[in-house]
Amino acid sequence: MGKKQKVVLPPDLPPEVLDDEVEVSDEDLQFIKENRNYASLLSTLDTHSITKHVTRVADAKDDALEKLYEKRMQKNSLKKEKEETGLQVDRVDALPIKTLDGKLHYRTASKAVSENDLSEEGTAEDAIADEGMVKLTKAEKRAKLKKMKKEAKKQGKEVAKVEVEETPHAAVLAEVKEDLTAEETFESKKCKLAELGNALLTDPESNIKLLKEMVQLSKDNDHTIVKLGLLSLLAVFKDIVPGYRIRLPTEKELEMKVSKTVRKMRYYESTLLSAYKAYLQRLVALEKKPLFQHVAVRCICSLLDANPHFNFRESLLDATVRNIGSTDEAIRKVCCSTIKSLFTNEGKHGGEVTVEAVRLIADYVKAYNCQLHPDSVDVFLSLSFNEDLLKSGKTEEDQKLKDKKSKKRKHTDASNQLMENDRKKSRQESISKTRKEVEADYKAASFTLDVMERKQMQTETLSAVFETYFRILKHTMQSIGARPEANAGALSAAVEPLPLLAPYLKGLAKFSHLIDLDFMGDLMNHLKVLASGSSNSGNTSDKFSKCLTVSERLQCCIVAFKVMRNNLDALNVDLQDFFIHLYNLILEYRPGRDQGEVLAEALKIMLCDDKQHDMQKTAAFIKRLATFSLCVGSADSMAALVTVKHLLQKNVKCRNLLENDIGGGSVSGTIPKYLPHSTDPNLSGALASVLWELNLLSSHYHTAISTLASGISSMSTAHNQVLLSKSSPQLAFKEMSLDQELCFTQQTGSIKLKNKRRTNGPAASLSIGSTTVKSSFDDNELQRKLVSHFMVHHDIKENERLRKELDRTALSLQLYEQYKKQSKPRR
């Protein structure tokens, strides 16, 4: 037999398109006309040979197709015969039934039509069609093939429609599966974090590699996992960070041969330090994102507070100081509390972190031009300076000089001795050298700093603090000087706010005794200008040039008096201008706008605590405070009346103001008439007036004020009442403000009770027979009972809360004991 000739089939042609369906546009015709030269290849083609080859291959293809169709027909016929002969037994009644004739009868069920059967039927139909095509001509065969392709396309479109209808259900199922998988992954990651954290807390040295896995988990795409990872790492680092600063070995040290324990310790420290660094970098990056800002700042502050001695504290301190003036109150409070704890607990870091923090805050204030939140400078009030360091440093220097002199004397005496004592001398010198070396090593290893080092750190801290304070003062003076004063008839332009002035004044009052005396004169002059509220200290009546509030100007007067008293022996400054400012500020005070505590403190420091006053000035303040108490609330008027009583008890001659006859003018002096609008208390002529305000205050609605006013008016001028009152204006103001709050709560309670009585009108009367008895209640007794009932109820609630906390702690202790029992056999 000869070899079979291989038939080379041509490639599939593109789908045929009828000539009627072809649309030729004008642009296509124009393109062909313009590019006619590029179509010269088509004119040179040999079409005769091409058609001959195509017809020969097509004939061979038709023969091969006929053979394939015959094979399919044979296979389909065999399958049908097998299906007809085969029986399908019902699954329910699988056992046969025996008839009376003795024949076995099997119950069969109709076979379900499957997709495979449909496909087989389709192949059978194709085979039948193929049989018909064998007898047809070539042109008819091609037409039938085209019809079959069209039908297949239609069936494909119908199947696609069915799939599109089923897609919504599939999409819902896919979403549910995704949610379930997301929850499972979330729980698995949480469990993974818990396992890693417990392993590190139980045995950190052997499980130190797990830190890298926890850091990687904190970089997850899920926000909750990131937060949980950061907090878990915080708990781990707070527990396993050592109490010393890690120093990595140098190249020479790495080349040296060491023991296994040293090698293991080096690996542990290096792994811990690298993971700690990666964790801090992650925190600093997330601190700038608003979604993770709270968690990141909390972790940064907790790490800095727990381990201020450890590596990379500079980055932690920088991030904390950067958020100390944040607009978010929670973040600002956390950062401020951390800085304050660093200032108060210097034993953890030896004072080095305090110096760094104060410098950073000073640079921060400078960078923002004093436009920060007051809490950013208010943290300086937590600083404490040891004033005895200078004295101790001097005494130590004197002792060192004495030791040197004694050594020189001993050396001269030893040179005069005989040669036999040289050995003893060399021996003593070697012993002393070894002692000094041991002391130096002990000092280097211990955390306690030398007195000179502590003194140097304290001076650096103090210089940074006063640099910040003087920068704030300079900025305040510049803002006051830049305020326009030309147009007195119009409102002044808007100026920059002064948020740091109040904390600056508080800090200056606390640390004024540490300022160098060379700066005291300039400081007092600036305080005078600030108390006047204008760029010109002599012009206090210009309302449009004042840019400070009444409370701030009163605070300037208070600070000036505190500075004066702290440096009483070294300063000689006239405080008369500050009395004038206080005298004018009493009239400018508004109860709802200004702070009453500041006014009460000013009255206490400037009037009550001062030993001696001029009689004319004292009378002016008494008269103005009495007038002031008529126009303000009960708390402010109580502080003013306490000051009036104190001044009248100290100055007996001023009690002539209590007389109702013309006797007041007899002590008037050079000014026979009272000038209430005078700006200077020495020129007001208050001794020529009478305290008629006390008569009105004796009928005040508040019983405490009325009794105090009547007691002041009943003071006699016959005998000296030297016994001063124990209450101060500050204490009186606080007590009265608390009393007002209690009265307000009681009034609201009584109003509610009255409204209830009005609604329950008929129920308030009891009918006994034909007579009606109205129930009468005492309001005071009822309020007392309600208060006692509220206290009892509050105690019960508090007891319940404490019991719940006790049960929770007891349960946690039991769980901890169980965990210890379970973990012991594992070890």
Coordinates of N, CA and C in Angstrom, one line a residue, residues 424-502:
K424 N 56.3 52.6 101.3 CA 54.9 52.8 101.8 C 54.2 53.9 101.0
K425 N 55.0 54.9 100.6 CA 54.4 56.0 99.9 C 53.8 55.5 98.5
S426 N 54.6 54.8 97.8 CA 54.2 54.2 96.5 C 53.0 53.3 96.6
R427 N 53.0 52.6 97.7 CA 51.9 51.7 98.0 C 50.6 52.5 98.2
Q428 N 50.6 53.6 99.0 CA 49.5 54.4 99.3 C 49.0 55.1 98.0
E429 N 49.9 55.5 97.2 CA 49.5 56.2 95.9 C 48.8 55.2 95.0
S430 N 49.3 54.0 94.9 CA 48.6 53.0 94.0 C 47.2 52.7 94.6
I431 N 47.1 52.6 95.9 CA 45.7 52.3 96.5 C 44.8 53.5 96.2
S432 N 45.3 54.7 96.3 CA 44.4 55.9 96.0 C 44.0 56.0 94.6
K433 N 45.0 55.6 93.7 CA 44.6 55.6 92.2 C 43.5 54.6 91.9
T434 N 43.7 53.4 92.5 CA 42.6 52.4 92.2 C 41.3 52.8 92.8
R435 N 41.3 53.5 93.9 CA 40.0 54.0 94.5 C 39.4 55.0 93.6
K436 N 40.2 55.9 93.1 CA 39.6 56.9 92.2 C 39.1 56.3 90.9
E437 N 39.8 55.3 90.4 CA 39.3 54.6 89.2 C 37.9 53.9 89.4
V438 N 37.9 53.3 90.6 CA 36.6 52.6 91.0 C 35.5 53.6 91.1
E439 N 35.7 54.7 91.8 CA 34.7 55.7 91.9 C 34.3 56.3 90.6
A440 N 35.2 56.5 89.7 CA 34.8 57.0 88.4 C 34.0 56.0 87.6
D441 N 34.3 54.7 87.7 CA 33.5 53.7 87.0 C 32.1 53.6 87.6
Y442 N 32.0 53.7 88.9 CA 30.7 53.7 89.6 C 29.9 54.8 89.3
K443 N 30.5 56.0 89.1 CA 29.7 57.2 88.8 C 29.2 57.1 87.3
A444 N 30.1 56.5 86.5 CA 29.6 56.4 85.1 C 28.5 55.4 84.9
A445 N 28.5 54.3 85.8 CA 27.5 53.3 85.7 C 26.2 53.7 86.3
S446 N 26.3 54.5 87.4 CA 25.1 54.9 88.1 C 24.3 56.0 87.4
F447 N 23.0 56.2 87.7 CA 22.2 57.2 87.1 C 22.3 58.5 87.8
T448 N 22.9 58.6 88.9 CA 23.0 59.8 89.7 C 24.0 60.7 89.0
L449 N 23.6 61.9 88.7 CA 24.5 62.9 88.1 C 25.3 63.7 89.1
D450 N 26.4 64.2 88.6 CA 27.2 65.0 89.5 C 26.5 66.4 89.7
V451 N 26.9 67.0 90.8 CA 26.3 68.3 91.2 C 26.5 69.3 90.1
M452 N 27.7 69.4 89.6 CA 28.0 70.3 88.5 C 27.2 70.1 87.3
E453 N 27.0 68.8 86.9 CA 26.2 68.5 85.7 C 24.8 68.9 85.9
R454 N 24.2 68.6 87.1 CA 22.9 69.0 87.4 C 22.7 70.5 87.4
K455 N 23.7 71.2 87.9 CA 23.6 72.6 87.9 C 23.6 73.2 86.5
Q456 N 24.5 72.6 85.6 CA 24.6 73.0 84.2 C 23.2 72.7 83.5
M457 N 22.7 71.6 83.7 CA 21.4 71.3 83.1 C 20.3 72.2 83.6
Q458 N 20.3 72.5 84.8 CA 19.3 73.4 85.4 C 19.4 74.8 84.8
T459 N 20.6 75.3 84.6 CA 20.8 76.6 84.0 C 20.4 76.6 82.5
E460 N 20.6 75.6 81.8 CA 20.2 75.5 80.4 C 18.7 75.5 80.4
T461 N 18.0 74.7 81.3 CA 16.6 74.7 81.3 C 16.0 76.1 81.6
L462 N 16.6 76.7 82.6 CA 16.1 78.0 83.0 C 16.2 79.1 81.9
S463 N 17.4 79.0 81.2 CA 17.6 80.0 80.2 C 16.6 79.8 79.0
A464 N 16.3 78.5 78.7 CA 15.3 78.2 77.6 C 13.9 78.7 78.0
V465 N 13.6 78.5 79.3 CA 12.3 79.0 79.8 C 12.1 80.5 79.7
F466 N 13.1 81.2 80.2 CA 13.0 82.7 80.2 C 13.2 83.2 78.8
E467 N 13.9 82.5 77.9 CA 13.9 82.9 76.5 C 12.5 82.9 75.9
T468 N 11.8 81.8 76.2 CA 10.4 81.7 75.7 C 9.6 82.8 76.3
Y469 N 9.7 83.1 77.6 CA 8.9 84.1 78.2 C 9.2 85.5 77.7
F470 N 10.4 85.8 77.5 CA 10.8 87.1 77.0 C 10.4 87.3 75.5
R471 N 10.4 86.2 74.8 CA 9.9 86.3 73.4 C 8.4 86.6 73.4
I472 N 7.7 86.0 74.3 CA 6.2 86.3 74.3 C 6.0 87.7 74.7
L473 N 6.8 88.2 75.7 CA 6.7 89.6 76.1 C 7.0 90.6 75.0
K474 N 8.0 90.3 74.2 CA 8.4 91.1 73.1 C 7.3 91.1 72.0
H475 N 6.8 90.0 71.8 CA 5.7 89.9 70.8 C 4.5 90.7 71.2
T476 N 4.2 90.6 72.5 CA 3.0 91.4 73.1 C 3.3 92.9 72.9
M477 N 4.5 93.3 73.3 CA 4.8 94.8 73.2 C 4.7 95.2 71.7
Q478 N 5.2 94.4 70.8 CA 5.1 94.8 69.4 C 3.7 94.9 68.9
S479 N 2.8 93.9 69.3 CA 1.4 94.0 68.9 C 0.7 95.2 69.5
I480 N 1.1 95.6 70.7 CA 0.4 96.8 71.3 C 0.9 98.0 70.6
G481 N 2.2 98.1 70.3 CA 2.8 99.3 69.6 C 2.3 99.4 68.1
A482 N 2.0 98.3 67.5 CA 1.5 98.3 66.1 C 0.1 98.6 66.0
R483 N -0.6 98.7 67.1 CA -2.1 99.0 67.0 C -2.3 100.5 66.6
P484 N -3.1 100.8 65.6 CA -3.3 102.1 65.2 C -4.0 103.0 66.2
E485 N -3.5 104.2 66.4 CA -4.0 105.1 67.4 C -4.4 106.4 66.8
A486 N -4.2 106.5 65.5 CA -4.5 107.8 64.9 C -6.0 108.2 64.9
N487 N -6.8 107.2 64.4 CA -8.2 107.5 64.3 C -8.9 107.2 65.6
A488 N -9.1 108.1 66.5 CA -9.7 107.9 67.8 C -11.2 107.8 67.7
G489 N -11.8 108.3 66.6 CA -13.2 108.2 66.5 C -13.7 106.9 65.9
A490 N -12.8 106.1 65.3 CA -13.2 104.8 64.7 C -12.6 103.7 65.4
L491 N -13.2 102.5 65.2 CA -12.6 101.3 65.9 C -11.3 101.0 65.3
S492 N -10.4 100.4 66.1 CA -9.1 100.1 65.6 C -9.1 98.8 64.8
A493 N -8.1 98.7 63.9 CA -8.0 97.5 63.1 C -7.7 96.3 63.9
A494 N -8.0 95.1 63.3 CA -7.8 93.9 64.0 C -6.3 93.6 64.1
V495 N -5.9 93.1 65.3 CA -4.6 92.8 65.6 C -4.5 91.3 65.9
E496 N -3.3 90.8 66.0 CA -3.1 89.4 66.3 C -3.5 89.1 67.7
P497 N -4.1 88.0 68.0 CA -4.4 87.6 69.3 C -3.2 87.3 70.2
L498 N -3.3 87.3 71.5 CA -2.2 87.0 72.4 C -2.6 85.8 73.3
P499 N -2.6 84.6 72.7 CA -3.0 83.5 73.5 C -2.0 83.1 74.6
L500 N -0.7 83.4 74.4 CA 0.3 83.0 75.4 C 0.6 84.0 76.5
L501 N -0.2 85.1 76.5 CA 0.1 86.1 77.5 C -0.3 85.6 78.9
A502 N -1.4 85.0 79.1 CA -1.8 84.5 80.4 C -0.9 83.4 81.0

